[in-house]
Amino acid sequence: MLKKILYILVLLPIFAFAHDTLRSKGRDEMVWNHISMKGTTLLKHYWEDRATGNAVHANTYMDSHFQSIYYFGALDKSGELNVIQNLNLRDYNLYRMVETRHGALMILTYIAIVDETLNGQEIHQSSPCMTIWKHIDGRWKLMSHSELTNHDIQ
């Protein structure tokens, strides 16, 4: 009985401190800091921002040297944020994800099936994608994204 009371007295302050620390950091702080973060979690946040047009949030985790490539050409960070802000993505699903890590680098390849409106046309198609993240200064940063399908509908 004395042992149990001693454990409670020792462990309770530790759990309370851990709970307060986790609560104070907030969702974004917890997601973006851990080197062991799964690629699926990072991609979920990125694609949610794309689907909702949340370029403000995407800007917080995109590296200043970010690059993307689409059928219409290459973009820098500001160009990608413009795409995110103006994207009319109604629905998406990510399939066949392959995650490769090398040190602080994470490369994700996958198929994105999207329902979107582009130039007034309804589009439902799949796109092979590659998204690259790097753990820099204790935080995951989005370095690059590519979509390889030609969206130019005749």
Coordinates of C-alpha atoms in Angstrom, one line a residue:
M1 CA 0.0 0.0 0.0
L2 CA 2.8 2.4 0.9
K3 CA 4.5 1.6 -2.4
K4 CA 1.3 2.5 -4.4
I5 CA 1.0 5.8 -2.6
L6 CA 4.7 6.5 -3.2
Y7 CA 4.3 5.8 -6.9
I8 CA 1.3 8.1 -7.1
L9 CA 3.1 10.9 -5.4
V10 CA 6.1 10.5 -7.7
L11 CA 4.2 9.9 -11.0
L12 CA 1.3 12.3 -10.6
P13 CA 3.4 15.5 -10.9
I14 CA 5.2 14.0 -13.9
F15 CA 1.9 13.3 -15.7
A16 CA 0.5 16.7 -14.8
F17 CA 3.6 18.4 -16.2
A18 CA 3.4 16.3 -19.4
H19 CA -0.3 17.0 -19.9
D20 CA 0.3 20.8 -19.4
T21 CA 3.2 20.8 -21.8
L22 CA 1.3 18.9 -24.5
R23 CA -1.8 21.1 -24.1
S24 CA 0.2 24.3 -24.3
K25 CA 2.0 23.4 -27.5
G26 CA -1.2 23.0 -29.5
R27 CA -2.0 20.8 -32.5
D28 CA 0.4 22.3 -35.0
E29 CA 3.3 22.4 -32.6
M30 CA 2.8 18.7 -31.9
V31 CA 2.4 17.7 -35.6
W32 CA 5.3 19.5 -37.1
N33 CA 8.0 19.0 -34.5
H34 CA 8.6 15.2 -34.2
I35 CA 11.2 13.6 -36.4
S36 CA 9.3 10.3 -36.1
M37 CA 6.1 11.9 -37.6
K38 CA 4.5 9.6 -40.2
G39 CA 4.3 10.8 -43.7
T40 CA 0.6 10.0 -43.9
T41 CA 0.0 12.6 -41.2
L42 CA 2.0 15.3 -42.9
L43 CA 0.3 14.6 -46.2
K44 CA -3.1 14.7 -44.6
H45 CA -2.5 18.2 -43.3
Y46 CA -1.1 19.4 -46.7
W47 CA -4.0 17.9 -48.7
E48 CA -6.6 19.3 -46.2
D49 CA -5.0 22.8 -46.7
R50 CA -5.2 22.2 -50.5
A51 CA -8.9 21.1 -50.3
T52 CA -9.9 24.1 -48.1
G53 CA -7.7 26.7 -49.9
N54 CA -5.9 27.3 -46.7
A55 CA -2.7 28.9 -48.1
V56 CA -2.2 30.8 -44.8
H57 CA -1.7 27.6 -42.9
A58 CA 0.3 25.9 -45.7
N59 CA 2.7 28.9 -45.6
T60 CA 3.6 28.0 -42.0
Y61 CA 5.2 24.7 -43.0
M62 CA 6.4 25.3 -46.5
D63 CA 10.2 25.9 -46.8
S64 CA 11.2 29.3 -48.3
H65 CA 13.0 27.3 -51.1
F66 CA 9.9 25.2 -51.9
Q67 CA 9.4 24.1 -55.5
S68 CA 6.6 22.3 -57.3
I69 CA 6.0 21.0 -60.8
Y70 CA 2.7 20.5 -62.7
Y71 CA 1.8 20.0 -66.3
F72 CA 1.8 23.8 -66.8
G73 CA 5.3 24.3 -65.3
A74 CA 7.3 24.9 -62.2
L75 CA 6.4 27.1 -59.3
D76 CA 8.1 28.6 -56.3
K77 CA 6.6 29.0 -52.9
S78 CA 4.5 32.0 -53.7
G79 CA 3.2 30.3 -56.9
E80 CA 2.2 27.2 -55.0
L81 CA 0.4 29.2 -52.3
N82 CA -1.5 30.9 -55.1
V83 CA -2.5 27.5 -56.5
I84 CA -3.6 26.3 -53.0
Q85 CA -5.7 29.5 -52.5
N86 CA -7.4 29.2 -55.8
L87 CA -7.8 25.4 -56.1
N88 CA -11.3 24.2 -56.4
L89 CA -10.8 20.7 -55.0
R90 CA -14.1 19.1 -54.0
D91 CA -12.8 15.7 -52.9
Y92 CA -9.6 13.7 -52.9
N93 CA -8.3 10.3 -51.9
L94 CA -4.6 9.2 -51.6
Y95 CA -3.6 5.7 -52.5
R96 CA -0.6 3.4 -52.8
M97 CA 1.6 5.5 -50.6
V98 CA 5.3 4.7 -50.4
E99 CA 7.4 6.5 -47.8
T100 CA 11.2 6.6 -48.0
R101 CA 13.4 8.2 -45.3
H102 CA 17.0 9.1 -45.3
G103 CA 18.1 11.0 -42.3
A104 CA 16.0 14.2 -42.1
L105 CA 14.6 13.7 -45.5
M106 CA 11.2 12.1 -46.2
I107 CA 10.0 11.3 -49.7
L108 CA 6.4 10.2 -50.3
T109 CA 5.1 8.9 -53.6
Y110 CA 1.4 8.1 -54.1
I111 CA -1.6 8.4 -56.3
A112 CA -4.1 11.2 -55.7
I113 CA -7.6 10.7 -57.0
V114 CA -9.2 14.1 -57.2
D115 CA -12.6 15.7 -58.0
E116 CA -12.1 19.3 -59.0
T117 CA -13.3 22.1 -61.2
L118 CA -10.7 23.5 -63.5
N119 CA -11.5 26.2 -66.0
G120 CA -15.2 25.5 -65.4
Q121 CA -14.9 21.8 -66.2
E122 CA -15.6 19.0 -63.7
I123 CA -12.6 16.7 -63.5
H124 CA -12.3 13.3 -61.9
Q125 CA -8.9 11.7 -62.4
S126 CA -5.8 10.2 -60.8
S127 CA -2.4 11.8 -60.5
P128 CA 0.9 10.2 -59.6
C129 CA 2.4 12.5 -57.0
M130 CA 5.7 13.0 -55.1
T131 CA 5.9 15.2 -52.0
I132 CA 9.2 15.8 -50.2
W133 CA 9.6 16.9 -46.6
K134 CA 12.8 17.7 -44.6
H135 CA 13.2 18.0 -40.8
I136 CA 14.9 21.4 -40.4
D137 CA 15.6 23.1 -37.1
G138 CA 13.3 20.7 -35.2
R139 CA 10.3 21.1 -37.5
W140 CA 9.0 19.3 -40.7
K141 CA 9.2 21.6 -43.7
L142 CA 7.6 20.9 -47.1
M143 CA 10.3 21.2 -49.7
S144 CA 8.7 20.0 -53.0
H145 CA 5.5 18.7 -54.5
S146 CA 4.8 17.3 -58.0
E147 CA 1.7 16.1 -59.8
L148 CA 2.3 14.4 -63.1
T149 CA -1.1 14.2 -64.8
N150 CA -2.0 16.5 -67.6
H151 CA -5.2 18.3 -66.5
D152 CA -5.5 20.1 -69.8
I153 CA -9.0 18.8 -70.9
Q154 CA -9.9 19.4 -74.5

